[in-house]
Short mmCIF file of N, CA and C in Angstrom, two decimals:
data_model
loop_
_atom_site.label_atom_id
_atom_site.label_comp_id
_atom_site.label_asym_id
_atom_site.label_seq_id
_atom_site.Cartn_x
_atom_site.Cartn_y
_atom_site.Cartn_z
N MET A 1 -12.16 15.62 -24.92
CA MET A 1 -12.31 14.55 -23.96
C MET A 1 -13.76 14.53 -23.49
N ALA A 2 -14.37 13.41 -23.60
CA ALA A 2 -15.75 13.28 -23.15
C ALA A 2 -15.80 12.26 -22.03
N CYS A 3 -16.48 12.61 -20.96
CA CYS A 3 -16.66 11.64 -19.90
C CYS A 3 -17.91 12.00 -19.12
N ALA A 4 -18.44 11.02 -18.48
CA ALA A 4 -19.59 11.24 -17.60
C ALA A 4 -19.35 10.41 -16.36
N TYR A 5 -19.81 10.89 -15.26
CA TYR A 5 -19.68 10.18 -14.01
C TYR A 5 -21.07 9.84 -13.53
N ARG A 6 -21.44 8.56 -13.64
CA ARG A 6 -22.78 8.12 -13.24
C ARG A 6 -22.67 6.93 -12.31
N SER A 7 -23.41 6.98 -11.25
CA SER A 7 -23.49 5.85 -10.32
C SER A 7 -22.12 5.34 -9.90
N GLY A 8 -21.19 6.26 -9.67
CA GLY A 8 -19.89 5.85 -9.18
C GLY A 8 -18.96 5.31 -10.24
N HIS A 9 -19.24 5.51 -11.52
CA HIS A 9 -18.38 4.96 -12.56
C HIS A 9 -18.10 6.00 -13.64
N LEU A 10 -16.87 6.06 -14.07
CA LEU A 10 -16.55 6.83 -15.27
C LEU A 10 -17.05 5.99 -16.43
N VAL A 11 -17.97 6.53 -17.22
CA VAL A 11 -18.62 5.69 -18.23
C VAL A 11 -18.06 5.88 -19.64
N GLU A 12 -17.28 6.90 -19.85
CA GLU A 12 -16.64 7.06 -21.15
C GLU A 12 -15.15 7.23 -20.91
N SER A 13 -14.36 6.84 -21.88
CA SER A 13 -12.92 6.89 -21.70
C SER A 13 -12.42 8.33 -21.68
N LEU A 14 -11.33 8.53 -20.97
CA LEU A 14 -10.70 9.83 -20.88
C LEU A 14 -9.47 9.86 -21.76
N ASP A 15 -9.13 11.04 -22.22
CA ASP A 15 -7.88 11.24 -22.94
C ASP A 15 -6.75 10.77 -22.03
N GLN A 16 -5.85 9.93 -22.56
CA GLN A 16 -4.79 9.36 -21.73
C GLN A 16 -3.87 10.41 -21.14
N SER A 17 -3.78 11.57 -21.77
CA SER A 17 -2.89 12.61 -21.25
C SER A 17 -3.51 13.36 -20.08
N THR A 18 -4.74 13.07 -19.75
CA THR A 18 -5.43 13.76 -18.67
C THR A 18 -5.61 12.82 -17.48
N LEU A 19 -4.52 12.59 -16.77
CA LEU A 19 -4.58 11.71 -15.61
C LEU A 19 -5.25 12.37 -14.41
N CYS A 20 -5.31 13.69 -14.41
CA CYS A 20 -5.80 14.39 -13.22
C CYS A 20 -7.23 14.01 -12.86
N ILE A 21 -8.09 13.80 -13.85
CA ILE A 21 -9.49 13.50 -13.55
C ILE A 21 -9.65 12.12 -12.91
N PRO A 22 -9.16 11.05 -13.55
CA PRO A 22 -9.33 9.75 -12.89
C PRO A 22 -8.59 9.66 -11.55
N LEU A 23 -7.44 10.33 -11.43
CA LEU A 23 -6.74 10.31 -10.15
C LEU A 23 -7.53 11.05 -9.08
N TYR A 24 -8.12 12.17 -9.45
CA TYR A 24 -8.95 12.92 -8.50
C TYR A 24 -10.16 12.08 -8.06
N VAL A 25 -10.86 11.52 -9.03
CA VAL A 25 -12.06 10.73 -8.71
C VAL A 25 -11.66 9.50 -7.87
N LEU A 26 -10.58 8.84 -8.25
CA LEU A 26 -10.11 7.68 -7.49
C LEU A 26 -9.80 8.07 -6.06
N SER A 27 -9.05 9.13 -5.89
CA SER A 27 -8.68 9.57 -4.54
C SER A 27 -9.92 9.88 -3.70
N LYS A 28 -10.83 10.62 -4.28
CA LYS A 28 -12.05 11.01 -3.57
C LYS A 28 -12.89 9.79 -3.19
N GLU A 29 -13.12 8.90 -4.14
CA GLU A 29 -13.98 7.74 -3.88
C GLU A 29 -13.30 6.73 -2.96
N TYR A 30 -12.00 6.51 -3.14
CA TYR A 30 -11.27 5.57 -2.29
C TYR A 30 -11.30 6.07 -0.85
N THR A 31 -11.08 7.38 -0.67
CA THR A 31 -11.13 7.97 0.66
C THR A 31 -12.52 7.85 1.26
N ARG A 32 -13.55 8.08 0.47
CA ARG A 32 -14.94 7.98 0.95
C ARG A 32 -15.23 6.57 1.47
N VAL A 33 -14.84 5.56 0.70
CA VAL A 33 -15.10 4.18 1.11
C VAL A 33 -14.31 3.83 2.37
N TYR A 34 -13.07 4.28 2.44
CA TYR A 34 -12.26 4.02 3.63
C TYR A 34 -12.88 4.70 4.85
N LYS A 35 -13.36 5.94 4.68
CA LYS A 35 -13.96 6.66 5.80
C LYS A 35 -15.10 5.88 6.43
N GLU A 36 -15.91 5.26 5.57
CA GLU A 36 -17.03 4.45 6.07
C GLU A 36 -16.52 3.34 6.98
N CYS A 37 -15.47 2.67 6.58
CA CYS A 37 -14.90 1.58 7.37
C CYS A 37 -14.23 2.10 8.64
N LEU A 38 -13.57 3.25 8.55
CA LEU A 38 -12.82 3.79 9.68
C LEU A 38 -13.72 4.29 10.81
N LYS A 39 -15.00 4.52 10.50
CA LYS A 39 -15.94 4.93 11.54
C LYS A 39 -16.00 3.88 12.65
N GLN A 40 -15.79 2.62 12.29
CA GLN A 40 -15.84 1.52 13.27
C GLN A 40 -14.83 1.71 14.39
N ILE A 41 -13.69 2.31 14.06
CA ILE A 41 -12.64 2.48 15.07
C ILE A 41 -12.42 3.96 15.42
N ASN A 42 -13.37 4.80 15.03
CA ASN A 42 -13.37 6.21 15.39
C ASN A 42 -12.10 6.94 14.93
N LEU A 43 -11.69 6.69 13.68
CA LEU A 43 -10.56 7.41 13.09
C LEU A 43 -11.02 8.14 11.83
N THR A 44 -10.47 9.32 11.62
CA THR A 44 -10.68 9.99 10.35
C THR A 44 -9.66 9.43 9.37
N PHE A 45 -9.83 9.72 8.09
CA PHE A 45 -8.89 9.21 7.11
C PHE A 45 -7.50 9.79 7.34
N THR A 46 -7.43 11.08 7.68
CA THR A 46 -6.12 11.69 7.93
C THR A 46 -5.45 11.07 9.15
N GLN A 47 -6.21 10.82 10.21
CA GLN A 47 -5.66 10.14 11.38
C GLN A 47 -5.15 8.76 10.99
N PHE A 48 -5.90 8.08 10.16
CA PHE A 48 -5.54 6.74 9.70
C PHE A 48 -4.21 6.76 8.96
N ILE A 49 -4.02 7.69 8.00
CA ILE A 49 -2.78 7.67 7.23
C ILE A 49 -1.59 8.09 8.09
N VAL A 50 -1.82 8.94 9.08
CA VAL A 50 -0.74 9.27 10.02
C VAL A 50 -0.34 8.01 10.80
N MET A 51 -1.34 7.28 11.27
CA MET A 51 -1.04 6.04 11.99
C MET A 51 -0.33 5.03 11.10
N MET A 52 -0.71 4.96 9.83
CA MET A 52 -0.04 4.05 8.90
C MET A 52 1.45 4.39 8.79
N VAL A 53 1.77 5.67 8.70
CA VAL A 53 3.18 6.09 8.64
C VAL A 53 3.90 5.67 9.93
N LEU A 54 3.27 5.92 11.07
CA LEU A 54 3.90 5.58 12.35
C LEU A 54 4.09 4.07 12.49
N TRP A 55 3.10 3.28 12.08
CA TRP A 55 3.26 1.82 12.14
C TRP A 55 4.37 1.34 11.21
N ASN A 56 4.44 1.93 10.04
CA ASN A 56 5.48 1.56 9.09
C ASN A 56 6.86 1.86 9.67
N MET A 57 7.02 3.02 10.26
CA MET A 57 8.31 3.39 10.84
C MET A 57 8.61 2.52 12.07
N ASP A 58 7.58 2.18 12.83
CA ASP A 58 7.77 1.29 13.99
C ASP A 58 8.29 -0.06 13.52
N ASP A 59 7.75 -0.55 12.40
CA ASP A 59 8.23 -1.82 11.84
C ASP A 59 9.71 -1.75 11.47
N LEU A 60 10.15 -0.55 11.09
CA LEU A 60 11.55 -0.35 10.69
C LEU A 60 12.45 -0.07 11.89
N GLY A 61 11.87 -0.09 13.09
CA GLY A 61 12.66 0.12 14.30
C GLY A 61 12.83 1.57 14.69
N VAL A 62 12.09 2.46 14.05
CA VAL A 62 12.16 3.88 14.39
C VAL A 62 11.16 4.13 15.52
N GLY A 63 11.66 4.48 16.69
CA GLY A 63 10.80 4.63 17.86
C GLY A 63 9.94 5.87 17.85
N GLU A 64 10.46 6.95 17.28
CA GLU A 64 9.68 8.18 17.23
C GLU A 64 10.01 8.93 15.96
N MET A 65 9.09 9.80 15.57
CA MET A 65 9.27 10.62 14.38
C MET A 65 8.97 12.07 14.72
N LYS A 66 9.67 12.96 14.05
CA LYS A 66 9.37 14.39 14.19
C LYS A 66 8.13 14.69 13.36
N VAL A 67 7.36 15.67 13.80
CA VAL A 67 6.17 16.08 13.07
C VAL A 67 6.55 16.41 11.63
N LYS A 68 7.67 17.08 11.46
CA LYS A 68 8.15 17.46 10.13
C LYS A 68 8.35 16.22 9.24
N GLU A 69 8.87 15.14 9.81
CA GLU A 69 9.10 13.91 9.04
C GLU A 69 7.78 13.26 8.62
N ILE A 70 6.83 13.25 9.54
CA ILE A 70 5.51 12.71 9.20
C ILE A 70 4.89 13.55 8.09
N GLY A 71 5.00 14.86 8.23
CA GLY A 71 4.48 15.77 7.21
C GLY A 71 5.12 15.53 5.85
N ASN A 72 6.43 15.28 5.83
CA ASN A 72 7.11 15.00 4.57
C ASN A 72 6.61 13.70 3.94
N CYS A 73 6.36 12.71 4.76
CA CYS A 73 5.86 11.43 4.23
C CYS A 73 4.50 11.59 3.56
N LEU A 74 3.67 12.45 4.11
CA LEU A 74 2.29 12.59 3.64
C LEU A 74 2.04 13.88 2.86
N CYS A 75 3.09 14.67 2.69
CA CYS A 75 2.96 15.98 2.03
C CYS A 75 1.91 16.84 2.74
N LEU A 76 1.98 16.85 4.07
CA LEU A 76 1.09 17.67 4.90
C LEU A 76 1.93 18.63 5.71
N ASP A 77 1.45 19.85 5.91
CA ASP A 77 2.19 20.82 6.72
C ASP A 77 1.81 20.67 8.20
N SER A 78 2.60 21.32 9.04
CA SER A 78 2.37 21.17 10.48
C SER A 78 1.02 21.75 10.91
N GLY A 79 0.53 22.75 10.18
CA GLY A 79 -0.78 23.31 10.49
C GLY A 79 -1.90 22.30 10.32
N THR A 80 -1.73 21.39 9.39
CA THR A 80 -2.71 20.32 9.18
C THR A 80 -2.48 19.19 10.18
N LEU A 81 -1.22 18.87 10.42
CA LEU A 81 -0.89 17.72 11.28
C LEU A 81 -1.14 17.97 12.76
N THR A 82 -0.89 19.18 13.23
CA THR A 82 -0.98 19.44 14.67
C THR A 82 -2.33 19.06 15.26
N PRO A 83 -3.46 19.50 14.69
CA PRO A 83 -4.74 19.07 15.29
C PRO A 83 -4.98 17.56 15.17
N VAL A 84 -4.50 16.95 14.11
CA VAL A 84 -4.65 15.51 13.93
C VAL A 84 -3.88 14.78 15.02
N LEU A 85 -2.64 15.21 15.26
CA LEU A 85 -1.81 14.57 16.27
C LEU A 85 -2.34 14.81 17.68
N LYS A 86 -2.88 15.99 17.93
CA LYS A 86 -3.49 16.27 19.24
C LYS A 86 -4.67 15.34 19.48
N LYS A 87 -5.47 15.14 18.45
CA LYS A 87 -6.63 14.25 18.58
C LYS A 87 -6.18 12.80 18.80
N LEU A 88 -5.15 12.37 18.08
CA LEU A 88 -4.63 11.01 18.27
C LEU A 88 -4.07 10.84 19.68
N GLU A 89 -3.46 11.90 20.21
CA GLU A 89 -2.96 11.83 21.59
C GLU A 89 -4.12 11.76 22.58
N THR A 90 -5.16 12.55 22.34
CA THR A 90 -6.35 12.52 23.20
C THR A 90 -6.97 11.13 23.22
N LYS A 91 -6.95 10.46 22.07
CA LYS A 91 -7.51 9.11 21.97
C LYS A 91 -6.58 8.06 22.58
N GLY A 92 -5.35 8.47 22.93
CA GLY A 92 -4.41 7.55 23.57
C GLY A 92 -3.56 6.74 22.61
N PHE A 93 -3.51 7.12 21.35
CA PHE A 93 -2.77 6.34 20.34
C PHE A 93 -1.32 6.80 20.16
N VAL A 94 -1.03 8.06 20.48
CA VAL A 94 0.33 8.58 20.34
C VAL A 94 0.68 9.45 21.54
N LEU A 95 1.97 9.64 21.71
CA LEU A 95 2.48 10.59 22.69
C LEU A 95 3.26 11.66 21.92
N ARG A 96 3.06 12.91 22.31
CA ARG A 96 3.80 14.02 21.72
C ARG A 96 4.77 14.55 22.77
N SER A 97 6.02 14.79 22.37
CA SER A 97 6.99 15.35 23.31
C SER A 97 8.03 16.16 22.54
N ARG A 98 8.63 17.09 23.22
CA ARG A 98 9.69 17.91 22.62
C ARG A 98 10.97 17.08 22.52
N SER A 99 11.69 17.31 21.45
CA SER A 99 12.97 16.64 21.24
C SER A 99 13.95 17.06 22.33
N GLU A 100 14.75 16.12 22.80
CA GLU A 100 15.76 16.44 23.80
C GLU A 100 16.92 17.21 23.19
N THR A 101 17.13 17.06 21.87
CA THR A 101 18.24 17.73 21.21
C THR A 101 17.87 19.09 20.64
N ASP A 102 16.60 19.30 20.31
CA ASP A 102 16.15 20.58 19.75
C ASP A 102 14.70 20.80 20.17
N ALA A 103 14.49 21.70 21.11
CA ALA A 103 13.16 21.93 21.67
C ALA A 103 12.15 22.42 20.64
N ARG A 104 12.62 22.86 19.46
CA ARG A 104 11.69 23.30 18.41
C ARG A 104 11.01 22.11 17.74
N ASP A 105 11.63 20.94 17.84
CA ASP A 105 11.08 19.74 17.19
C ASP A 105 10.12 19.01 18.13
N LEU A 106 8.95 18.71 17.59
CA LEU A 106 7.97 17.92 18.33
C LEU A 106 8.06 16.48 17.83
N CYS A 107 8.25 15.54 18.74
CA CYS A 107 8.40 14.13 18.38
C CYS A 107 7.13 13.36 18.73
N ILE A 108 6.83 12.38 17.88
CA ILE A 108 5.62 11.58 18.04
C ILE A 108 6.03 10.12 18.16
N ARG A 109 5.43 9.44 19.11
CA ARG A 109 5.68 8.00 19.26
C ARG A 109 4.36 7.29 19.54
N LEU A 110 4.28 6.05 19.10
CA LEU A 110 3.08 5.24 19.33
C LEU A 110 3.01 4.82 20.80
N THR A 111 1.81 4.76 21.31
CA THR A 111 1.58 4.18 22.63
C THR A 111 1.26 2.69 22.43
N ASP A 112 1.17 1.95 23.51
CA ASP A 112 0.77 0.55 23.41
C ASP A 112 -0.62 0.44 22.77
N GLN A 113 -1.50 1.36 23.15
CA GLN A 113 -2.85 1.37 22.59
C GLN A 113 -2.81 1.65 21.09
N GLY A 114 -1.91 2.54 20.68
CA GLY A 114 -1.75 2.84 19.25
C GLY A 114 -1.22 1.66 18.48
N ILE A 115 -0.32 0.91 19.09
CA ILE A 115 0.21 -0.30 18.45
C ILE A 115 -0.89 -1.35 18.33
N CYS A 116 -1.70 -1.50 19.38
CA CYS A 116 -2.79 -2.49 19.37
C CYS A 116 -3.88 -2.13 18.35
N LEU A 117 -4.07 -0.85 18.08
CA LEU A 117 -5.08 -0.41 17.12
C LEU A 117 -4.83 -1.00 15.74
N ARG A 118 -3.61 -1.34 15.47
CA ARG A 118 -3.25 -1.88 14.16
C ARG A 118 -4.03 -3.16 13.83
N ARG A 119 -4.32 -3.96 14.83
CA ARG A 119 -5.10 -5.20 14.60
C ARG A 119 -6.47 -4.86 14.01
N ASP A 120 -7.11 -3.83 14.56
CA ASP A 120 -8.41 -3.40 14.05
C ASP A 120 -8.30 -2.89 12.63
N VAL A 121 -7.21 -2.19 12.36
CA VAL A 121 -7.00 -1.64 11.02
C VAL A 121 -6.78 -2.76 10.01
N LEU A 122 -6.09 -3.82 10.42
CA LEU A 122 -5.89 -4.95 9.52
C LEU A 122 -7.22 -5.56 9.10
N THR A 123 -8.18 -5.60 10.02
CA THR A 123 -9.52 -6.09 9.70
C THR A 123 -10.18 -5.18 8.67
N ILE A 124 -10.02 -3.88 8.87
CA ILE A 124 -10.60 -2.92 7.92
C ILE A 124 -9.95 -3.06 6.55
N GLN A 125 -8.63 -3.25 6.54
CA GLN A 125 -7.95 -3.42 5.25
C GLN A 125 -8.42 -4.70 4.55
N ASP A 126 -8.69 -5.75 5.31
CA ASP A 126 -9.25 -6.97 4.71
C ASP A 126 -10.63 -6.69 4.11
N THR A 127 -11.43 -5.90 4.83
CA THR A 127 -12.75 -5.52 4.31
C THR A 127 -12.61 -4.74 3.02
N MET A 128 -11.65 -3.81 2.98
CA MET A 128 -11.42 -3.01 1.77
C MET A 128 -10.99 -3.91 0.61
N LYS A 129 -10.15 -4.88 0.89
CA LYS A 129 -9.72 -5.80 -0.18
C LYS A 129 -10.91 -6.56 -0.74
N GLU A 130 -11.80 -7.00 0.15
CA GLU A 130 -13.00 -7.70 -0.31
C GLU A 130 -13.89 -6.79 -1.14
N ARG A 131 -14.08 -5.56 -0.67
CA ARG A 131 -14.94 -4.61 -1.39
C ARG A 131 -14.37 -4.26 -2.76
N MET A 132 -13.05 -4.15 -2.84
CA MET A 132 -12.40 -3.76 -4.10
C MET A 132 -12.31 -4.96 -5.05
N ASP A 133 -12.28 -6.16 -4.50
CA ASP A 133 -12.21 -7.38 -5.31
C ASP A 133 -11.09 -7.31 -6.36
N ILE A 134 -9.90 -6.96 -5.91
CA ILE A 134 -8.73 -6.88 -6.78
C ILE A 134 -7.79 -8.02 -6.41
N SER A 135 -7.34 -8.74 -7.41
CA SER A 135 -6.42 -9.84 -7.16
C SER A 135 -5.11 -9.29 -6.59
N PRO A 136 -4.39 -10.10 -5.82
CA PRO A 136 -3.09 -9.65 -5.29
C PRO A 136 -2.13 -9.21 -6.40
N ASP A 137 -2.16 -9.91 -7.53
CA ASP A 137 -1.29 -9.55 -8.65
C ASP A 137 -1.64 -8.16 -9.19
N LYS A 138 -2.92 -7.91 -9.35
CA LYS A 138 -3.37 -6.62 -9.87
C LYS A 138 -3.07 -5.52 -8.86
N ALA A 139 -3.29 -5.79 -7.58
CA ALA A 139 -2.99 -4.81 -6.53
C ALA A 139 -1.51 -4.44 -6.55
N GLU A 140 -0.67 -5.43 -6.75
CA GLU A 140 0.78 -5.17 -6.82
C GLU A 140 1.12 -4.31 -8.03
N ARG A 141 0.50 -4.59 -9.17
CA ARG A 141 0.76 -3.78 -10.37
C ARG A 141 0.31 -2.33 -10.16
N ILE A 142 -0.85 -2.15 -9.54
CA ILE A 142 -1.35 -0.80 -9.26
C ILE A 142 -0.39 -0.09 -8.31
N ASP A 143 0.05 -0.79 -7.28
CA ASP A 143 0.98 -0.22 -6.30
C ASP A 143 2.27 0.24 -7.00
N ILE A 144 2.79 -0.57 -7.86
CA ILE A 144 4.02 -0.23 -8.59
C ILE A 144 3.81 1.02 -9.44
N LEU A 145 2.69 1.07 -10.16
CA LEU A 145 2.40 2.24 -11.01
C LEU A 145 2.23 3.51 -10.18
N LEU A 146 1.55 3.42 -9.05
CA LEU A 146 1.35 4.59 -8.20
C LEU A 146 2.69 5.08 -7.63
N ARG A 147 3.53 4.15 -7.19
CA ARG A 147 4.84 4.53 -6.66
C ARG A 147 5.72 5.14 -7.75
N GLU A 148 5.62 4.63 -8.98
CA GLU A 148 6.36 5.23 -10.09
C GLU A 148 5.89 6.66 -10.34
N LEU A 149 4.59 6.87 -10.30
CA LEU A 149 4.05 8.21 -10.51
C LEU A 149 4.50 9.15 -9.39
N LEU A 150 4.44 8.69 -8.15
CA LEU A 150 4.91 9.49 -7.02
C LEU A 150 6.39 9.83 -7.17
N SER A 151 7.16 8.87 -7.61
CA SER A 151 8.59 9.09 -7.81
C SER A 151 8.84 10.16 -8.87
N LEU A 152 8.09 10.09 -9.97
CA LEU A 152 8.22 11.10 -11.03
C LEU A 152 7.86 12.49 -10.50
N LEU A 153 6.80 12.57 -9.72
CA LEU A 153 6.40 13.86 -9.16
C LEU A 153 7.45 14.38 -8.18
N ALA A 154 8.04 13.49 -7.39
CA ALA A 154 9.09 13.89 -6.45
C ALA A 154 10.31 14.41 -7.21
N GLU A 155 10.69 13.73 -8.28
CA GLU A 155 11.83 14.17 -9.10
C GLU A 155 11.55 15.53 -9.73
N GLU A 156 10.35 15.70 -10.25
CA GLU A 156 9.98 16.97 -10.89
C GLU A 156 10.03 18.10 -9.88
N PHE A 157 9.50 17.85 -8.67
CA PHE A 157 9.52 18.86 -7.62
C PHE A 157 10.95 19.26 -7.30
N GLU A 158 11.81 18.28 -7.16
CA GLU A 158 13.21 18.54 -6.82
C GLU A 158 13.90 19.34 -7.92
N GLN A 159 13.64 18.99 -9.18
CA GLN A 159 14.25 19.71 -10.30
C GLN A 159 13.77 21.16 -10.36
N LYS A 160 12.49 21.38 -10.13
CA LYS A 160 11.94 22.74 -10.22
C LYS A 160 12.36 23.63 -9.07
N THR A 161 12.45 23.07 -7.87
CA THR A 161 12.72 23.89 -6.70
C THR A 161 14.17 23.82 -6.24
N GLY A 162 14.86 22.77 -6.64
CA GLY A 162 16.22 22.58 -6.15
C GLY A 162 16.24 22.08 -4.71
N GLU A 163 15.06 21.83 -4.18
CA GLU A 163 14.94 21.37 -2.79
C GLU A 163 14.56 19.90 -2.76
N ASP A 164 15.06 19.24 -1.74
CA ASP A 164 14.74 17.83 -1.55
C ASP A 164 13.92 17.69 -0.27
N VAL A 165 12.80 18.41 -0.21
CA VAL A 165 12.00 18.42 1.02
C VAL A 165 11.12 17.20 1.17
N ILE A 166 11.09 16.35 0.16
CA ILE A 166 10.23 15.18 0.28
C ILE A 166 11.04 13.89 0.26
N THR A 167 12.19 13.93 0.93
CA THR A 167 13.02 12.74 1.05
C THR A 167 12.25 11.59 1.68
N SER A 168 11.48 11.90 2.72
CA SER A 168 10.70 10.86 3.39
C SER A 168 9.70 10.23 2.43
N LEU A 169 9.11 11.05 1.56
CA LEU A 169 8.18 10.52 0.57
C LEU A 169 8.92 9.57 -0.37
N LYS A 170 10.12 9.95 -0.81
CA LYS A 170 10.88 9.08 -1.70
C LYS A 170 11.26 7.79 -0.98
N ASP A 171 11.58 7.88 0.32
CA ASP A 171 11.87 6.67 1.08
C ASP A 171 10.64 5.78 1.15
N PHE A 172 9.47 6.40 1.35
CA PHE A 172 8.22 5.63 1.39
C PHE A 172 7.98 4.95 0.06
N ILE A 173 8.25 5.65 -1.03
CA ILE A 173 8.05 5.10 -2.37
C ILE A 173 8.89 3.85 -2.55
N LYS A 174 10.10 3.88 -1.99
CA LYS A 174 11.03 2.75 -2.16
C LYS A 174 10.72 1.60 -1.21
N THR A 175 9.96 1.88 -0.16
CA THR A 175 9.67 0.85 0.84
C THR A 175 8.95 -0.33 0.21
N GLU A 176 9.54 -1.48 0.37
CA GLU A 176 8.92 -2.68 -0.21
C GLU A 176 7.98 -3.33 0.78
N ASP A 177 8.21 -3.12 2.07
CA ASP A 177 7.35 -3.69 3.09
C ASP A 177 6.13 -2.81 3.23
N LYS A 178 5.05 -3.17 2.56
CA LYS A 178 3.86 -2.34 2.56
C LYS A 178 2.96 -2.69 3.72
N VAL A 179 2.43 -1.65 4.35
CA VAL A 179 1.53 -1.86 5.49
C VAL A 179 0.11 -1.95 4.97
#
């Protein structure tokens, strides 16, 4: 497999069986471009994706989520999520509280300010669409392929471990209402 990365572009084709390299580069570069836009609203990329999950669940009528559920959606552990959620609470976007049914569970809910932040994010997403210059049809095809890949990975994980710890991820994969 021969490839070179110059000026932000893979310039030679990769062996089709080696998806890890283009996926890695895509993830890194897509995150970098998003970070630039998110500076406008003082969010990190991780804070942004946590808010995306919360907005998506809010759209579905779910008032609050457990930290564990958010972690399952994003494949992040509580050690990674806790400082992110504390920062989002400090910024006034979420409230953290102990579950009334099980004090071990920490529940997260959007504040009014967190709900209003979504308008700013929609502007950023429009900017990203312009920068990427991808037609809606192509974006939909990419989305379908990515969700299929995530689904395959979720199935493989379940088969290897016998555990279904990423149910929320599979639910996200099936979600047709994309934020």
